Short mmCIF file of C-alpha atoms in Angstrom, two decimals:
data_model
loop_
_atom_site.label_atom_id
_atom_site.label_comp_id
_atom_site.label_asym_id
_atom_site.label_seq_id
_atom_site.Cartn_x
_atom_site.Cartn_y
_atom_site.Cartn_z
CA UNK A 1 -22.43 39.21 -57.63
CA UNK A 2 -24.92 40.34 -60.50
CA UNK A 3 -27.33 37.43 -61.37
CA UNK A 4 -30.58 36.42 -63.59
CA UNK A 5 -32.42 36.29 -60.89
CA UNK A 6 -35.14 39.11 -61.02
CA UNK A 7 -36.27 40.15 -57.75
CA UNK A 8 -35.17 39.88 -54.13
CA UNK A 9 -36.79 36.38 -52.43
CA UNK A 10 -37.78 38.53 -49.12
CA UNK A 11 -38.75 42.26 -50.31
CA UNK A 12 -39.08 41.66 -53.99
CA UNK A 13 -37.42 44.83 -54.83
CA UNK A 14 -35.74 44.44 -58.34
CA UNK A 15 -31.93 42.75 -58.49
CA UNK A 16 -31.17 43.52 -61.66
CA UNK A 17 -27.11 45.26 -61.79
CA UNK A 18 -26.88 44.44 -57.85
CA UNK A 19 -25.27 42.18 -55.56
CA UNK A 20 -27.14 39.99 -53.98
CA UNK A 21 -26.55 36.07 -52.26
CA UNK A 22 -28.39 32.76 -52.91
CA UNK A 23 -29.66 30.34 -49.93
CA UNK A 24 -32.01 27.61 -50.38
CA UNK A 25 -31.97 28.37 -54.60
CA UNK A 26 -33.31 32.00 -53.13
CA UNK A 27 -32.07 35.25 -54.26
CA UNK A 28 -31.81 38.31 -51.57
CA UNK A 29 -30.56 41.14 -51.81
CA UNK A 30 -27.55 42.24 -49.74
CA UNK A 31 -29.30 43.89 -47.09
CA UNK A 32 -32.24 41.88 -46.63
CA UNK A 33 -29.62 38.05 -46.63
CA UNK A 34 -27.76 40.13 -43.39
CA UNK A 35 -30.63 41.10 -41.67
CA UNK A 36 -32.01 37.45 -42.05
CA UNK A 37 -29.00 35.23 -41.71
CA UNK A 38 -26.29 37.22 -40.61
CA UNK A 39 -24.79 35.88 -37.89
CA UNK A 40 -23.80 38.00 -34.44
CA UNK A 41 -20.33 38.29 -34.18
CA UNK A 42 -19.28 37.13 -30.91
CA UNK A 43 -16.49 39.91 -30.02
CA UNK A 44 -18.62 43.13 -31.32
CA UNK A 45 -21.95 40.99 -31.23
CA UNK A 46 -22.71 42.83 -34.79
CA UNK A 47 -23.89 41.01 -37.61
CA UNK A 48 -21.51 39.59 -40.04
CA UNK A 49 -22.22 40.73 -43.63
CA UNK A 50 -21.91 38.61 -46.61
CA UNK A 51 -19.16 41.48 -47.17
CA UNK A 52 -17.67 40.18 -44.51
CA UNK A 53 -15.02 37.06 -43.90
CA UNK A 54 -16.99 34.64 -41.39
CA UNK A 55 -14.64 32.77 -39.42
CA UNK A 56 -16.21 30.20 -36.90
CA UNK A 57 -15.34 27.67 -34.54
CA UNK A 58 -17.73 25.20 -32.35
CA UNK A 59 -20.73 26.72 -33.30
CA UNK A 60 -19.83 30.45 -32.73
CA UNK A 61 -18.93 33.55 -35.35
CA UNK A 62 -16.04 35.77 -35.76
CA UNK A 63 -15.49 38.97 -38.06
CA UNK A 64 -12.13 38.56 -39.44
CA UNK A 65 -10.48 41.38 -37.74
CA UNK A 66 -12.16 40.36 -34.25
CA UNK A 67 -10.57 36.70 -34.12
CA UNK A 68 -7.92 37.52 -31.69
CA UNK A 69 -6.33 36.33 -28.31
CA UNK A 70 -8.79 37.84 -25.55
CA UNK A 71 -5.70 38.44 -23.64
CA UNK A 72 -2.99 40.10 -26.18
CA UNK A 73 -5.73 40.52 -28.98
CA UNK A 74 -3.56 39.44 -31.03
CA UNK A 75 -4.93 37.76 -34.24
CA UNK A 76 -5.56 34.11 -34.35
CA UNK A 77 -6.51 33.76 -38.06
CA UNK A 78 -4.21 30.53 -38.93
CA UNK A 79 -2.81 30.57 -36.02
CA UNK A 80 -2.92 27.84 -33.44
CA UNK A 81 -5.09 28.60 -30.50
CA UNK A 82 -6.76 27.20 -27.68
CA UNK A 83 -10.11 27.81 -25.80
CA UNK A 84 -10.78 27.74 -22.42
CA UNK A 85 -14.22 28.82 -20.81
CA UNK A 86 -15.24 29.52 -24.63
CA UNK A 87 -12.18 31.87 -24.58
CA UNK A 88 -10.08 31.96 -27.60
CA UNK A 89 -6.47 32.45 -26.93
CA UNK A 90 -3.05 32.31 -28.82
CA UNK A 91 -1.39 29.14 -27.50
CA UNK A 92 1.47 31.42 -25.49
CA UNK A 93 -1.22 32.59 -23.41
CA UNK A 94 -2.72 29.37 -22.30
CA UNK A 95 0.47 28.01 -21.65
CA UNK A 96 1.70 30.56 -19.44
CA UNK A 97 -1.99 30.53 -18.03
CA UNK A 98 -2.89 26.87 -18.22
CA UNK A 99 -1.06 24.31 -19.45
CA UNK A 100 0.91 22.07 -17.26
CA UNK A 101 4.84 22.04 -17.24
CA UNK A 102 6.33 18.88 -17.78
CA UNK A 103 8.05 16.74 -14.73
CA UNK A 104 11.34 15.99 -16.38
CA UNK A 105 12.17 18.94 -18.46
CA UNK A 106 10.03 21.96 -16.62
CA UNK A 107 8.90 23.39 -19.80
CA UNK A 108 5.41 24.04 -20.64
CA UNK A 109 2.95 21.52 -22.30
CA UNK A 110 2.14 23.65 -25.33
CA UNK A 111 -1.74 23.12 -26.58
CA UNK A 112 -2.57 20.17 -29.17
CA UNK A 113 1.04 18.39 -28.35
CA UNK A 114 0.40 15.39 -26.49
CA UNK A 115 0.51 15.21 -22.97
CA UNK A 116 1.47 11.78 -20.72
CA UNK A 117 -0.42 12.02 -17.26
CA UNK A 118 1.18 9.68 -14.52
CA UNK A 119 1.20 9.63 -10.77
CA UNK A 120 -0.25 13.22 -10.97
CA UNK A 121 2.79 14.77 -12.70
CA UNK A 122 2.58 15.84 -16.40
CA UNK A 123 5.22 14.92 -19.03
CA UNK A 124 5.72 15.34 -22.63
CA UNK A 125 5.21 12.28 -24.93
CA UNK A 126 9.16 12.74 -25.68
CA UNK A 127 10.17 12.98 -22.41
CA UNK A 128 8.22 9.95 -20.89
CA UNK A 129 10.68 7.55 -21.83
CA UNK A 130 12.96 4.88 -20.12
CA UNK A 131 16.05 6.43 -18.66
CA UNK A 132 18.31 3.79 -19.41
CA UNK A 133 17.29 2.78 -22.98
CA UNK A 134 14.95 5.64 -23.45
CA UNK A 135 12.55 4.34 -25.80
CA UNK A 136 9.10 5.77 -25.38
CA UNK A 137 7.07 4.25 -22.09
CA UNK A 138 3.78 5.50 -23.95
CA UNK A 139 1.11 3.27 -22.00
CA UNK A 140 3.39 0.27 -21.31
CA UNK A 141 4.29 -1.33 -17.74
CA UNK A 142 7.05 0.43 -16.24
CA UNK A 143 8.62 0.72 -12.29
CA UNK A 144 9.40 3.90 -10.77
CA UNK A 145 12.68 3.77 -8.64
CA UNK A 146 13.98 7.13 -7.57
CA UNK A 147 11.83 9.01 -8.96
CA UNK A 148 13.16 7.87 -12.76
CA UNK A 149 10.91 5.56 -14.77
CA UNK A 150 12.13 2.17 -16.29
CA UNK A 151 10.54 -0.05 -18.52
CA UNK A 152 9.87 -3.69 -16.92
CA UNK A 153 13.03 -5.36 -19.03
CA UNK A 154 15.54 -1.95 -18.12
CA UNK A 155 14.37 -2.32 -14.43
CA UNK A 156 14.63 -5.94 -14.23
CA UNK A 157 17.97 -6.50 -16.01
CA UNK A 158 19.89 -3.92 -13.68
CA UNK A 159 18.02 -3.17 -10.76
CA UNK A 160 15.60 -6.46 -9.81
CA UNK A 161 16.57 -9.01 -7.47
CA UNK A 162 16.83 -12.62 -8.62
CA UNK A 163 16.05 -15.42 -6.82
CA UNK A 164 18.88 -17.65 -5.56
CA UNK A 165 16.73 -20.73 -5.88
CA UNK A 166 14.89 -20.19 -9.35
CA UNK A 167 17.12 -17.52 -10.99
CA UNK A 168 14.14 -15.52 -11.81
CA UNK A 169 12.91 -12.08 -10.93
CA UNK A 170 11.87 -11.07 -7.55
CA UNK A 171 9.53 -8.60 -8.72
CA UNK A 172 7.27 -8.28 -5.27
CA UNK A 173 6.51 -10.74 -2.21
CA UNK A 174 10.89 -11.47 -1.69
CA UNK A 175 12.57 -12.50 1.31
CA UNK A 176 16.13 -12.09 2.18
CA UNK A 177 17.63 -14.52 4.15
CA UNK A 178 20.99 -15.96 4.19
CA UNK A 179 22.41 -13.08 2.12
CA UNK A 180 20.48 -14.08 -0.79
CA UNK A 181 17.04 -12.81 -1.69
CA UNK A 182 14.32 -15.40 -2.47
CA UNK A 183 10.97 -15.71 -3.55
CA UNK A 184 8.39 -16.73 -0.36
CA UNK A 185 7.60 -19.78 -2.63
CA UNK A 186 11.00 -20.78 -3.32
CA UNK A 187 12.63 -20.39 0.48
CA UNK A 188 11.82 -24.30 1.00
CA UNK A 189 14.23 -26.78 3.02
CA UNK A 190 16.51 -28.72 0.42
CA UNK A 191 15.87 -31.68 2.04
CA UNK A 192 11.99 -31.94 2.06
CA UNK A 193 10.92 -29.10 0.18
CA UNK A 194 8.80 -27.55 2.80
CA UNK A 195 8.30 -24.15 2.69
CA UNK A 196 10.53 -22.13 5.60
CA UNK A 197 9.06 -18.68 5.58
CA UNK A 198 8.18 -17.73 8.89
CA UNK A 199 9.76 -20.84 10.21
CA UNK A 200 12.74 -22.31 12.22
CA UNK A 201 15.56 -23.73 9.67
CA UNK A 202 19.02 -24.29 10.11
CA UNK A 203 21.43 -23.55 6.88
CA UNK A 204 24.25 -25.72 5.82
CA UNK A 205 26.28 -25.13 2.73
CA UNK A 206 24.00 -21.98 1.79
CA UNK A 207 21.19 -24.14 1.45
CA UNK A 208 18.25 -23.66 4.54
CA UNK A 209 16.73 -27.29 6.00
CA UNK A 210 14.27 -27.17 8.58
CA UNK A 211 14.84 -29.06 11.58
CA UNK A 212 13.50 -31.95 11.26
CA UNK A 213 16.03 -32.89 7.90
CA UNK A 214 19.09 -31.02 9.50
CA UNK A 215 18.82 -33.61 12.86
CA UNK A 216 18.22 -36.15 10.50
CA UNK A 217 21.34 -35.69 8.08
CA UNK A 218 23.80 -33.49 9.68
CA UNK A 219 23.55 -32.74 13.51
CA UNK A 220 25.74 -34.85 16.22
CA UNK A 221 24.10 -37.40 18.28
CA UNK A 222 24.28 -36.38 22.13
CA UNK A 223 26.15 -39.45 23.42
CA UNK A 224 24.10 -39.53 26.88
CA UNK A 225 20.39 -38.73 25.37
CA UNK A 226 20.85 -40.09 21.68
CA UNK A 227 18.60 -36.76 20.23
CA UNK A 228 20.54 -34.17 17.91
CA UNK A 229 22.39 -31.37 18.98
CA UNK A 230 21.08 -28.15 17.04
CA UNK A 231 20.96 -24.62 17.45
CA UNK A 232 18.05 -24.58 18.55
CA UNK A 233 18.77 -26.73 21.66
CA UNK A 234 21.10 -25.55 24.11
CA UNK A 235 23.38 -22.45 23.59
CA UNK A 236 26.05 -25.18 24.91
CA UNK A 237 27.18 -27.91 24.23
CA UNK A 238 29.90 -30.38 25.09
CA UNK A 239 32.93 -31.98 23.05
CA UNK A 240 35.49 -34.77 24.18
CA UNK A 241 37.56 -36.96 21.61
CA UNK A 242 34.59 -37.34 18.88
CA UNK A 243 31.74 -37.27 21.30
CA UNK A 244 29.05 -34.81 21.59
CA UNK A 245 27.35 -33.52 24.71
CA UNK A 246 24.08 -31.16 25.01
CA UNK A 247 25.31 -28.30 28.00
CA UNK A 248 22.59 -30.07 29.78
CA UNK A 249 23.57 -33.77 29.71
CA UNK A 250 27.17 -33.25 30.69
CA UNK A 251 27.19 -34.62 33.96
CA UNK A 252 28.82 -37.34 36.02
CA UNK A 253 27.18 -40.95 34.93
CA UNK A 254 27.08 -41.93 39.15
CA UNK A 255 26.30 -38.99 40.87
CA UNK A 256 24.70 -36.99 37.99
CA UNK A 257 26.76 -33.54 39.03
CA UNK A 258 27.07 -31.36 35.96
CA UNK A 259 30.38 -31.42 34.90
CA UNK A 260 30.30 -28.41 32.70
CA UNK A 261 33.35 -26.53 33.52
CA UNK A 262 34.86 -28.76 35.57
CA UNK A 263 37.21 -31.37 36.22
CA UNK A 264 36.11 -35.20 34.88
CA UNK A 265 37.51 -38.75 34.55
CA UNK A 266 36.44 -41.40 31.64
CA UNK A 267 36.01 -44.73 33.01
CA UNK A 268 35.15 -46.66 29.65
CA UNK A 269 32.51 -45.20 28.28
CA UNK A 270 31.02 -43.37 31.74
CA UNK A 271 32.18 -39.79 32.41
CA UNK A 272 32.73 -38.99 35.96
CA UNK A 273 33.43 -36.34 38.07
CA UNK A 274 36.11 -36.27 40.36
CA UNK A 275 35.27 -37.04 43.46
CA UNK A 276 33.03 -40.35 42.16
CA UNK A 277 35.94 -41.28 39.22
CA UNK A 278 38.46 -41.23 42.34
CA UNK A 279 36.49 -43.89 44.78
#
């Protein structure tokens, strides 16, 4: 440019009808402004005239023609690009040299698109979705099963257990137990409401009682000892026109013979064996 100002700021030679540049309200003639502020380009490492375009980028300079890809050279000016190592190159060469391909697709992550990291694997924002409703699972809860994500509703409405007690999700901490899955907390006897994980029970109508409630309310009374006959007691046990034996009080009421298996005669109430029912 041709100015009013007089006389070069640094060697004071005379500006008038030449080009010269301002910095800090100070004139300077071409060659004196690029040998003070001209700065290095960092491809050729010359100095970048005031001739020149300067293109720059995190604190470093470029001549025009010497912003390219350092592995195709080709030119990055407006073009996307990428650094790594304070490298410049065009995005196809950092993809195919860095960026991550994503799990669900296999494609490559291209620079500046946003990238979902989770359980190690890589996935693009659009494919990081639910599979069965596939909205976007962004940073929300979601269950892996099979190696396909869910969000927590998707997963719970057609994969999750309910409980057969509560009716509510099972969603860790369930029990399975007769052929219905439970939570720990709900697996309780329906008669006293203690809980029967880990424990003896007995199960009646699909409901579980411990032992205590089941004697109480349900089993048969041994007609020679009184207690109740469970499945926990004896493997056997003994019946005879509406009366209940355990294996192990089934025995003649004189000569105390078990009669389990054999022959026996009723006299009244008394059961006897043979030989004492025929004296």
């Amino acid at each position: 440019m041709t100015s009013s100002h007089t006389d070069c700021h640094y060697c004071l030679q005379s500006l008038r009808g030449r080009k010269y540049a301002l910095r800090d309200e100070n004139a300077y003639c071409v060659p004196c402004y690029d040998s003070l502020y001209a700065n290095p380009c960092e491809e050729c490492k010359q100095p970048i005239q005031c001739s020149s375009k300067d293109l720059a980028y995190k604190g470093h300079h470029w001549h025009e023609e010497c912003f390219k890809c350092a592995k195709c050279s080709r030119s990055l000016v407006e073009k996307p690009f990428a650094a790594k190592d304070e490298v410049l190159l065009c995005t196809e060469c950092y993809s195919d040299e860095y960026s991550s391909k994503c799990f669900h697709c296999q494609k490559t992550i291209m620079p500046g698109s946003r990238k979902m990291e989770f359980k190690g694997s890589s996935w693009h924002e659009s494919c990081f979705v639910c599979q069965y409703c596939r909205q976007p699972l962004g940073t929300k809860p979601l269950i892996t099963k099979d190696n396909e994500n869910y969000c927590v509703p998707c997963f719970e409405k057609h994969f999750a257990h309910h409980c057969y007690s509560c009716k509510k999700v099972i969603t860790s901490g369930g029990v399975t137990c007769l052929d219905q899955p439970w939570h720990k907390e709900c697996f309780v006897c329906a008669g006293c409401k203690t809980q029967l994980y880990g424990q003896s029970f007995i199960s009646k109508d699909e409901y579980p009682y411990c032992v205590d409630c089941f004697s109480k309310w349900y089993a048969k009374k041994c007609d020679t000892c009184k207690k109740p006959i469970t499945a926990l007691g004896s493997a056997k046990y003994i019946s005879f026109e509406e009366r209940q034996w355990h294996g192990e009080c089934f025995k003649c009421a004189k000569c105390s013979v078990s009669l389990v298996g054999r022959e026996f005669l009723t006299r009244r109430d008394d059961i006897l064996c043979h030989q004492c029912g025929s004296a």
